[in-house]
Tab-separated table of C-alpha atoms and ligand atoms in Angstrom:
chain	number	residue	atom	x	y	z
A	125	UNK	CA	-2.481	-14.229	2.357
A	126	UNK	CA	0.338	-12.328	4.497
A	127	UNK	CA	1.578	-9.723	2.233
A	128	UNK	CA	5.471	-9.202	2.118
A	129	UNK	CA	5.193	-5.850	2.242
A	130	UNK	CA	2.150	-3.483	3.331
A	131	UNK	CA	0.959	-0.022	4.491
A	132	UNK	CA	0.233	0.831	7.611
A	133	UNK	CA	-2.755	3.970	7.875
A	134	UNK	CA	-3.810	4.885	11.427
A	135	UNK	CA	-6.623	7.420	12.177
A	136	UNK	CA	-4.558	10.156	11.930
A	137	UNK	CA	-3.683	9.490	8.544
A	138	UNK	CA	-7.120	9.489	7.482
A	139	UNK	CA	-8.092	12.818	9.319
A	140	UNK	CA	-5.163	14.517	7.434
A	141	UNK	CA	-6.186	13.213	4.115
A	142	UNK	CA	-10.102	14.262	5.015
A	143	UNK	CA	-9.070	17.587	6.692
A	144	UNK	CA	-7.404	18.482	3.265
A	145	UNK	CA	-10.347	17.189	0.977
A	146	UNK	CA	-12.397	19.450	2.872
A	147	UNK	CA	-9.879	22.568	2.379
A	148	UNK	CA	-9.577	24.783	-0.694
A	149	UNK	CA	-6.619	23.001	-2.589
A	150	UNK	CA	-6.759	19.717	-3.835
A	151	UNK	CA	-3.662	19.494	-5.622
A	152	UNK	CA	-0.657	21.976	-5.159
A	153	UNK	CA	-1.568	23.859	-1.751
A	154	UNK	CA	0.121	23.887	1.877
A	155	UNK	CA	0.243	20.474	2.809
A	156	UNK	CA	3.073	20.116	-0.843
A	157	UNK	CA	5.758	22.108	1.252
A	158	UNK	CA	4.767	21.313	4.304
A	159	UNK	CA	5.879	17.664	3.298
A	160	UNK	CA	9.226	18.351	1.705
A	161	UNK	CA	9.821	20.165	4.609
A	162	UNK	CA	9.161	17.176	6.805
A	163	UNK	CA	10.999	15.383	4.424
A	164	UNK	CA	14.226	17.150	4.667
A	165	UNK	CA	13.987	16.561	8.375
A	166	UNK	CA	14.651	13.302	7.396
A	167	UNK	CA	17.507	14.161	4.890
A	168	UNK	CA	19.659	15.851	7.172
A	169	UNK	CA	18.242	19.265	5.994
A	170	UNK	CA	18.805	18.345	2.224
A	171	UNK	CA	15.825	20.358	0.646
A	172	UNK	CA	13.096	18.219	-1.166
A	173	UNK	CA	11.085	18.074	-4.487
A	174	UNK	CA	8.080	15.671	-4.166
A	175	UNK	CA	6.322	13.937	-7.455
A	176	UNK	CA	4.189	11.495	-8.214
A	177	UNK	CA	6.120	8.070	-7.531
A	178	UNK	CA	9.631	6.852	-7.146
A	179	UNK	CA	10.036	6.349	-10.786
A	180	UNK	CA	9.301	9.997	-11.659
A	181	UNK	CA	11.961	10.874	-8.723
A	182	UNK	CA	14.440	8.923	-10.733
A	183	UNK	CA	13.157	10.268	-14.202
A	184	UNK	CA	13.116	14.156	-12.428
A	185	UNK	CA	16.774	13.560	-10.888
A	186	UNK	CA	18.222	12.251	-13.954
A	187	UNK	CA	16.679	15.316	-15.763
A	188	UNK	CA	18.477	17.538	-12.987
A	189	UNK	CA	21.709	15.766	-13.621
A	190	UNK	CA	21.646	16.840	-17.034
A	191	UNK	CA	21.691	13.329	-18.329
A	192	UNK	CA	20.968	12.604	-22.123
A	193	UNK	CA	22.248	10.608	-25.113
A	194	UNK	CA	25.762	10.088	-25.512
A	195	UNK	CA	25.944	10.017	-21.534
A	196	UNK	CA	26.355	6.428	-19.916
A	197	UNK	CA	24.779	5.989	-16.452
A	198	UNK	CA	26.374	2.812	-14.233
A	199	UNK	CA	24.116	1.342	-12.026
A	200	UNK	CA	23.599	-2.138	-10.162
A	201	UNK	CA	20.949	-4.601	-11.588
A	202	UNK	CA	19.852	-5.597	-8.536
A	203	UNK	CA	16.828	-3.336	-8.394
A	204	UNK	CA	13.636	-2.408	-9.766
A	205	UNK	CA	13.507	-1.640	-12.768
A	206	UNK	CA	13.003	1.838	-13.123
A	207	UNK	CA	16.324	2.548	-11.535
A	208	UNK	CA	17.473	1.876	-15.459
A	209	UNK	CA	14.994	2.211	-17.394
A	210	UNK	CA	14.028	5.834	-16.685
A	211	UNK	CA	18.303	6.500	-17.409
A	212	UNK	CA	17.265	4.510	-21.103
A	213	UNK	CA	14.398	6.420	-21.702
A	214	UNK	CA	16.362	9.748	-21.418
A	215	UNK	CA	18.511	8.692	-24.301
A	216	UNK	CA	21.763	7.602	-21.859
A	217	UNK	CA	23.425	4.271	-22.010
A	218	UNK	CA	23.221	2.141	-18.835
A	219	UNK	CA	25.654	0.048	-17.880
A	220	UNK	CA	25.325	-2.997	-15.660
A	221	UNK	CA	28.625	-2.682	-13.000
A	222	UNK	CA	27.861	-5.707	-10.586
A	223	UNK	CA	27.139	-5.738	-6.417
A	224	UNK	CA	29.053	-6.531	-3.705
A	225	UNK	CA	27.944	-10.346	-2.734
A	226	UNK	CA	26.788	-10.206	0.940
A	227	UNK	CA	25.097	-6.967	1.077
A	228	UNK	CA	23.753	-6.730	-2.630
A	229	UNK	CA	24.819	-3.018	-2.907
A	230	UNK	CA	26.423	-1.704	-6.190
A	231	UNK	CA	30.325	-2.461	-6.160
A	232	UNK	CA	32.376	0.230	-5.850
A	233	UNK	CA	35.127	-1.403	-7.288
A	234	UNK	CA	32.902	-2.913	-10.070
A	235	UNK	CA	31.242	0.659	-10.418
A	236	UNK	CA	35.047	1.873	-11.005
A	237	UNK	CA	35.518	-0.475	-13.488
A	238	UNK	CA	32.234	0.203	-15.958
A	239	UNK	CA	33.462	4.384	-16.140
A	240	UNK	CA	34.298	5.567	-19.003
A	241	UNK	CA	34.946	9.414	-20.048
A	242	UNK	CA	31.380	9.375	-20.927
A	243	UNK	CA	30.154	8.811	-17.794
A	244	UNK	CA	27.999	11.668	-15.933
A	245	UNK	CA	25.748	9.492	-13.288
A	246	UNK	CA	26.056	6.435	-11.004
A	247	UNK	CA	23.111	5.569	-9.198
A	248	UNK	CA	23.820	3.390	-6.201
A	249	UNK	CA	20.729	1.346	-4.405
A	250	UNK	CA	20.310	1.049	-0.613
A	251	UNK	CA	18.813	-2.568	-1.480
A	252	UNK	CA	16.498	-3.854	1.285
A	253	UNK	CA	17.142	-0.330	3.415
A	254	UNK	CA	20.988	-1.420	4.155
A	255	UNK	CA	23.101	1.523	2.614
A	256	UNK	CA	25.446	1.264	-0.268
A	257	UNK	CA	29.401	2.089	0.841
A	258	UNK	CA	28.938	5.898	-0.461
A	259	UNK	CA	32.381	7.096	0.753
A	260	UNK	CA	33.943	4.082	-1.414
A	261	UNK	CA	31.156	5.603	-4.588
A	262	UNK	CA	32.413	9.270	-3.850
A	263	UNK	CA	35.841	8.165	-4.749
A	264	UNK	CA	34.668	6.331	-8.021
A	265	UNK	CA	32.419	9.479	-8.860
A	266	UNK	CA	35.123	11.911	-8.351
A	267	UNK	CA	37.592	10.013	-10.536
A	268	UNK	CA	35.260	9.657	-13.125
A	269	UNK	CA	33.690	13.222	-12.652
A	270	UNK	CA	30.168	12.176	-12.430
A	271	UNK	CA	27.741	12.700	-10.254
A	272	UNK	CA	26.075	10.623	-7.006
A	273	UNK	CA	23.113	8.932	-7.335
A	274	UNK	CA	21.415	7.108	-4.735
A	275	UNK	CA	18.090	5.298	-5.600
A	276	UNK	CA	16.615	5.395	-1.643
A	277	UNK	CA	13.739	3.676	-2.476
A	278	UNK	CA	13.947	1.223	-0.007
A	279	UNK	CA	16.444	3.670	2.703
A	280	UNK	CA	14.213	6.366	3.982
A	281	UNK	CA	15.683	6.821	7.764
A	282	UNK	CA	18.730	5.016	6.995
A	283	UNK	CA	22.094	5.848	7.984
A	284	UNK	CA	25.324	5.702	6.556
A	285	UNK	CA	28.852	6.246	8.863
A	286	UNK	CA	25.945	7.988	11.154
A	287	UNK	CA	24.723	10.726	7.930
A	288	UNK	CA	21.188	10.150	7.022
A	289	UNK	CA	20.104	8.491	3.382
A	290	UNK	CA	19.348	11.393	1.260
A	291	UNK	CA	22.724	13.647	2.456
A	292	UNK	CA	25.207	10.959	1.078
A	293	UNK	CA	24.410	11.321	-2.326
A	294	UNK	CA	24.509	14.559	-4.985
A	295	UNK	CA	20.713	13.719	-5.343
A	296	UNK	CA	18.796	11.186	-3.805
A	297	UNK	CA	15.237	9.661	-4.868
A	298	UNK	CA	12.661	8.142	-2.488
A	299	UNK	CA	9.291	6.286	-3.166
A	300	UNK	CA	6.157	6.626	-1.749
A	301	UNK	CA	4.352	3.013	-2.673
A	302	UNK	CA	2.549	1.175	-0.223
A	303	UNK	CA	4.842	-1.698	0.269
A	304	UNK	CA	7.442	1.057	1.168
A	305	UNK	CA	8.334	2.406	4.639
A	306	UNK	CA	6.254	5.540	4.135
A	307	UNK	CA	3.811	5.771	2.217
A	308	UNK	CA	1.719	8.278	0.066
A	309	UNK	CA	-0.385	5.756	-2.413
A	310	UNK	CA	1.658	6.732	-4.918
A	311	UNK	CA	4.862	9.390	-4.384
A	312	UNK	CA	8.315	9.981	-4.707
A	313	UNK	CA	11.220	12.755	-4.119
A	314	UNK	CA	13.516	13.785	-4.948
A	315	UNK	CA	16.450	15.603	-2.357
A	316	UNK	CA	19.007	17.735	-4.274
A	317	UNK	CA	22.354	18.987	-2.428
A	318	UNK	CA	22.732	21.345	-5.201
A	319	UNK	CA	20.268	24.199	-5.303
A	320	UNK	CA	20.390	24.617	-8.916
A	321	UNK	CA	19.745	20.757	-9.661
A	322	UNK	CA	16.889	21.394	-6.789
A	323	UNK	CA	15.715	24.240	-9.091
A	324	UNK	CA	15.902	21.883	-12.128
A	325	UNK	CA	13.960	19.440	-10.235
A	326	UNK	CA	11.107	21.440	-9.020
A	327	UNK	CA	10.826	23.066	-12.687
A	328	UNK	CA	10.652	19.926	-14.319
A	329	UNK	CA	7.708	18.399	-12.325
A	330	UNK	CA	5.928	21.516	-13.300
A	331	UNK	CA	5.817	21.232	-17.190
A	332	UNK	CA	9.318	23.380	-16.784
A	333	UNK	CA	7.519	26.500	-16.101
A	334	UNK	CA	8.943	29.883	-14.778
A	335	UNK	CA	7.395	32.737	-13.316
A	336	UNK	CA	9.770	34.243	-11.874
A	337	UNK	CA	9.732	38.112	-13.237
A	338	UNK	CA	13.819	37.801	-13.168
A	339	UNK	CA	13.894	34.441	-15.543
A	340	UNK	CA	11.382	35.369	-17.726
A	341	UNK	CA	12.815	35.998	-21.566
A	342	UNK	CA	9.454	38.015	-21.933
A	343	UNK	CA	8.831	39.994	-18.730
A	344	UNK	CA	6.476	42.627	-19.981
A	345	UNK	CA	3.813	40.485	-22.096
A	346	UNK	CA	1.685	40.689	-18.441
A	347	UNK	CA	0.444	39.686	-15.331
A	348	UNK	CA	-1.203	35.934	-16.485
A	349	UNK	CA	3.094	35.419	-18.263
A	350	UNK	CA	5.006	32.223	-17.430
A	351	UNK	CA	7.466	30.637	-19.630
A	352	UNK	CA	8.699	27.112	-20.392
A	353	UNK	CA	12.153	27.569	-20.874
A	354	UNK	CA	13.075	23.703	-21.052
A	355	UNK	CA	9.941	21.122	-22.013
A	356	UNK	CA	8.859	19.369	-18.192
A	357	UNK	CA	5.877	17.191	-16.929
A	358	UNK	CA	3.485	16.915	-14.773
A	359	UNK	CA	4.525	14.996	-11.901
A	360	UNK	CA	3.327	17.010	-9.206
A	361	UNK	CA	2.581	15.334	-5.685
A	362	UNK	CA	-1.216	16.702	-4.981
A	363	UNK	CA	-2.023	18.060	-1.505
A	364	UNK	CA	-4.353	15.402	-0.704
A	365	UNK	CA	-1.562	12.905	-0.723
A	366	UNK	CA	1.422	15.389	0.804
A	367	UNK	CA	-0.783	15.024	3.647
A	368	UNK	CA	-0.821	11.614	3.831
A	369	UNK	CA	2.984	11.752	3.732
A	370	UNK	CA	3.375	14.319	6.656
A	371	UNK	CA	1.187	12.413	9.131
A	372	UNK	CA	3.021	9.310	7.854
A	373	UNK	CA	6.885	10.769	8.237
A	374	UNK	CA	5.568	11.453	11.807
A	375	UNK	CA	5.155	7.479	12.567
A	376	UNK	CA	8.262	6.954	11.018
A	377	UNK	CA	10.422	6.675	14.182
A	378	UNK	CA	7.721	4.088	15.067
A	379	UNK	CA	7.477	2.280	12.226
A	380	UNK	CA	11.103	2.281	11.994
A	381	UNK	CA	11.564	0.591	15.477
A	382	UNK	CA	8.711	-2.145	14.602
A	383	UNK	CA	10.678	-2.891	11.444
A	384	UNK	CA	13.933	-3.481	13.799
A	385	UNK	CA	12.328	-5.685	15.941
A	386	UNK	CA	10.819	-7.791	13.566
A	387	UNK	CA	14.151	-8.305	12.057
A	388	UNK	CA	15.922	-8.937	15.300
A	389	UNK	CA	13.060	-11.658	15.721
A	390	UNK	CA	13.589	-12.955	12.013
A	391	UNK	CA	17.540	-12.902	13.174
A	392	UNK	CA	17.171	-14.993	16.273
A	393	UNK	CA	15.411	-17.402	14.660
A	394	UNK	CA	16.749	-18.035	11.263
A	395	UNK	CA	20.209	-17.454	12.182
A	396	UNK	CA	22.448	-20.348	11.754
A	397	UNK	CA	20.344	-22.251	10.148
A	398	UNK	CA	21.693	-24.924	7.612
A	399	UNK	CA	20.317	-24.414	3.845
A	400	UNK	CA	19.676	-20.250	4.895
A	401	UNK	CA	21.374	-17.341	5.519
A	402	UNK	CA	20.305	-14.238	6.911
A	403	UNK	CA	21.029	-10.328	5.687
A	404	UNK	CA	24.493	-9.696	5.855
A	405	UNK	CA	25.786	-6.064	7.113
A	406	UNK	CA	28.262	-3.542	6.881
A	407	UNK	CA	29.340	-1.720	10.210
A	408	UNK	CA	28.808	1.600	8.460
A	409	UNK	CA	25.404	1.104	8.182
A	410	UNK	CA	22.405	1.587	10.023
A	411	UNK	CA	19.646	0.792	8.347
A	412	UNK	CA	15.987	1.188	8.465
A	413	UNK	CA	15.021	-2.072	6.757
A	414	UNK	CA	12.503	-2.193	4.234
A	415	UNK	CA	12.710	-5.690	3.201
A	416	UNK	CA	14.319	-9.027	4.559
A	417	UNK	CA	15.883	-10.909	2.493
A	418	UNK	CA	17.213	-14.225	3.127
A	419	UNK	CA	18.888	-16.314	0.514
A	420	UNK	CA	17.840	-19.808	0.524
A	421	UNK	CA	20.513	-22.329	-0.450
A	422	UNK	CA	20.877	-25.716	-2.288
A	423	UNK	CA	19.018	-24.443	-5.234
A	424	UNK	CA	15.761	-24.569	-2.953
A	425	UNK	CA	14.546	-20.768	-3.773
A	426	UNK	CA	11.575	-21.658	-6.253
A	427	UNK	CA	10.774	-24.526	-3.712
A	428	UNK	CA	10.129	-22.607	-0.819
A	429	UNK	CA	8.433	-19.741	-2.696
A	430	UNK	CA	6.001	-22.091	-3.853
A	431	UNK	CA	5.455	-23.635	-0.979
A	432	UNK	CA	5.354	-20.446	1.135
A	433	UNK	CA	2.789	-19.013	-1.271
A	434	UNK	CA	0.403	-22.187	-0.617
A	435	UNK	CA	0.507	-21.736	2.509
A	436	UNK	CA	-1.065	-18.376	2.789
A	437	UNK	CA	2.724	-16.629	3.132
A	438	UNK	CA	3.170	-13.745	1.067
A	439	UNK	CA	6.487	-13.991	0.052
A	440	UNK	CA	8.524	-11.882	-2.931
A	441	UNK	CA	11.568	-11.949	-4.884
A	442	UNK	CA	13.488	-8.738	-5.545
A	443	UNK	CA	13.983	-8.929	-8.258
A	444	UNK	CA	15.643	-10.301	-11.130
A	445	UNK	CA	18.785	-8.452	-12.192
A	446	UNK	CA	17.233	-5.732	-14.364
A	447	UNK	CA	19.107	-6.271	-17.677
A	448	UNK	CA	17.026	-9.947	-17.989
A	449	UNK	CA	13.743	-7.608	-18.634
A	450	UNK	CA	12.796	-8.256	-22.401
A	451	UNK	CA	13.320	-4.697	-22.973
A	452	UNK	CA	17.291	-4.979	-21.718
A	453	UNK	CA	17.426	-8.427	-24.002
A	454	UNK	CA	16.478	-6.458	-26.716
A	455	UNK	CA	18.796	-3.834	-26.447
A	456	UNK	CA	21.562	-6.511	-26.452
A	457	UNK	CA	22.257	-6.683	-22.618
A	458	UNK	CA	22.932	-10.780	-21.689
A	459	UNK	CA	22.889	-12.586	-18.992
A	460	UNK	CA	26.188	-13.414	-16.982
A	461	UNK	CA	27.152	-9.710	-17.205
A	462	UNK	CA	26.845	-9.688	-13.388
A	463	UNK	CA	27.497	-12.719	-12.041
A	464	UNK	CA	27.003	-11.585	-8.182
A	465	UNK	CA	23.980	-10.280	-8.783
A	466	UNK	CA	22.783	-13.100	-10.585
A	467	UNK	CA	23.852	-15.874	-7.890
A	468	UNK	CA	21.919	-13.710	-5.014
A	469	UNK	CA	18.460	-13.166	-7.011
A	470	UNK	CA	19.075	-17.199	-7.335
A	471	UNK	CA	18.688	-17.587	-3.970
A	472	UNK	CA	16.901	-14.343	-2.903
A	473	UNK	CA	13.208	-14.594	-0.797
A	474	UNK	CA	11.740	-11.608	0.609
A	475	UNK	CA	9.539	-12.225	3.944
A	476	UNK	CA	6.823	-10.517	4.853
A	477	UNK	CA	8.294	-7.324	6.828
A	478	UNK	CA	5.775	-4.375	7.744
A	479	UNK	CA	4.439	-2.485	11.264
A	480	UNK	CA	1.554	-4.104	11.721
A	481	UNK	CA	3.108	-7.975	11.565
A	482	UNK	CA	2.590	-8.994	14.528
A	483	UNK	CA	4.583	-11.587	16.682
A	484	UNK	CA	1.744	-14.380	15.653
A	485	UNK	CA	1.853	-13.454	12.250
A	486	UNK	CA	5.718	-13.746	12.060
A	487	UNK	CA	5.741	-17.210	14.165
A	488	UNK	CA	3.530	-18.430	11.550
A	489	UNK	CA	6.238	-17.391	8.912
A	490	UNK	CA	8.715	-19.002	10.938
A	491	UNK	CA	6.823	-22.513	11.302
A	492	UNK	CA	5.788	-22.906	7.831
A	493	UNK	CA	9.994	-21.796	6.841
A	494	UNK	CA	11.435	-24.109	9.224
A	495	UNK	CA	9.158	-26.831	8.614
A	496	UNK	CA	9.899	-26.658	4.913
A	497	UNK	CA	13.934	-26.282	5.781
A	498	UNK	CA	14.491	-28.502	8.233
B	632	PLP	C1	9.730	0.989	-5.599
B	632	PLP	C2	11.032	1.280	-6.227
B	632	PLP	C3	11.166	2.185	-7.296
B	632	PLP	C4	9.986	2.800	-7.993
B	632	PLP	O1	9.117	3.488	-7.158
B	632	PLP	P1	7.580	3.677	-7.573
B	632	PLP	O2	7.090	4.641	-6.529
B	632	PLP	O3	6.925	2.338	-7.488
B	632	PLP	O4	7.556	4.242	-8.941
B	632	PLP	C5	12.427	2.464	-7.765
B	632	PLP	N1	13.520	1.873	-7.246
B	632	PLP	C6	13.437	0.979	-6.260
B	632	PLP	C7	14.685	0.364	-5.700
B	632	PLP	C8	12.183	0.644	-5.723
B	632	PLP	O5	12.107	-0.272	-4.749
């Protein structure tokens, strides 16, 4: 089976990786700042936090936002699902503001709409690597006086009006997971523009602990003295994997210039075409695509998914709008709250998009597609 997504690990990946399991750290050591600092090269010089996946970036930056109960967070539905559910677990109320219909990127005008005076985040998502319209968000975020969220899961070198993805947003969160553009195993960050909410960040991923002599409440207990000062976790990145990441934000111009091609091949082929339409987008954007995602029409979707799948094609759906989860049911979230987002996950099909497709392996998407739609 072609995979829709997949890693790509070269031999200088695994000499990194091998180098550091024959060091003296394991887990927090060099190779942790040595990738947030590669990182922020990335973020336009917005400093880094790294953790242990996406999800924990989202959890960590919420936590750095200050967000709790009573606080509602607006965010698009068309996303995975810890884009929400890490804002519910905190205690906050999410609220479902819908996308814009070509592009699939939160609304600003819908995101306008679903603030209230309790509102202290919006989290926009750079669905399928194309940018959400951040200058339009700013406005809505201002207004409302909440703070800029950007879940860049899918956006890592990305560019919006010509800024890199991660110096858009007041914090910005990144994931690590194979399918992604760069990958760690597991990973995440999180970039903060604000060096206390970095602070916040970096203490939380560390069970909250201080040690610095000037923070501590009880400076003179001795040497061994740190302090939780507000409870944390442990989500910290280990050195084994930061080095993973560092050789792997290396290939990223590379991988990123594979990924273009691909989709310039995908473009050419499948544009035009009656019963499918290609990504749509924005002239703001530049985007490093992490997915492609065609809509199929004439209620074909579950057709061609099936029939892709047989035939040895890998393909996905991302994903269903996040409020149909059980969990969001039960909470009293229904469906039709967004109907945008619902009409493109109707039609939405992921194909396989990753470095090491290669021509022959896309031409054999193409076939099987075009023999199925036409
Ligand atoms: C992958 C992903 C996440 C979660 O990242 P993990 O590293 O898998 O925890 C969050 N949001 C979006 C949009 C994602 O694609």
């Amino acid at each position: 089976m072609l995979p829709y997504g997949r890693q790509s690990i070269d031999g200088d990946d695994v000499r990194a990786v091998c180098d550091v399991l024959r060091g003296d750290w394991l887990t927090t050591g060099p190779q942790v700042a040595a990738f947030e600092a590669e990182l922020a090269r990335w973020t336009g010089g917005v400093p880094c936090v790294s953790v242990t996946s996406g999800t924990a970036a989202l959890h960590t930056a919420y936590v750095a936002a200050g967000l709790g109960p009573g606080d509602e967070l607006v965010t698009s539905p068309l996303t995975f699902v810890a884009t929400a559910s890490t804002a519910t677990q905190l205690g906050a109320e999410v609220v479902f503001a819908d996308v814009e219909p070509d592009i699939a990127t939160l609304d600003p005008a819908a995101a306008h709409a679903a603030t209230t005076p309790r509102t202290k985040v919006v989290t926009a998502v750079d669905y399928a690597g194309h940018p959400a319209d951040y200058d339009a968000l700013r406005k809505v975020t201002d207004a409302a006086g909440a703070l800029l969220v950007s879940d860049a899961a899918h956006a890592i070198g990305s560019r919006y009006r010509g800024r890199p993805v991660g110096s858009v947003a007041d914090l910005t969160t990144f994931s690590f997971f194979p399918t992604k553009t760069v990958t760690t195993a597991e990973g995440g960050a999180v970039a903060a523009i604000d060096p206390r909410r970095l602070e916040a960040a970096a203490r939380f991923r560390n069970h909250g602990l201080v040690r610095d002599r000037a923070l501590l409440r009880h400076p003179d207990e001795g040497g061994w003295h740190q302090e939780v000062t507000a409870f944390g976790l442990n989500y910290r990145l280990p050195d084994v994997l930061c080095a993973l990441g560092v050789s792997q934000l290396r290939r990223l111009p590379a991988f990123r210039a594979r990924r273009a091609a691909l989709v310039a091949r995908y473009d050419a082929a499948l544009g035009g075409l009656d019963g499918l339409a290609i990504p749509a987008r924005r002239a703001y954007a530049d985007p490093a695509w992490h997915l492609y995602p065609v809509r199929v029409r004439g209620g074909r979707r579950r057709e061609v998914y099936d029939r892709m799948r047989a035939a040895g094609i890998g393909v996905q759906v991302n994903y269903i709008p996040a409020y149909w989860h059980p969990a969001y049911e039960d909470l009293g979230y229904r469906r039709g709250m967004c109907p945008h987002a619902e009409a493109y996950y109707a039609e939405q099909l992921s194909l396989p998009l990753y470095p090491g497709l290669t021509d022959a392996d896309q031409d054999r998407v193409l076939a099987e597609l075009l023999a199925i739609l036409t």
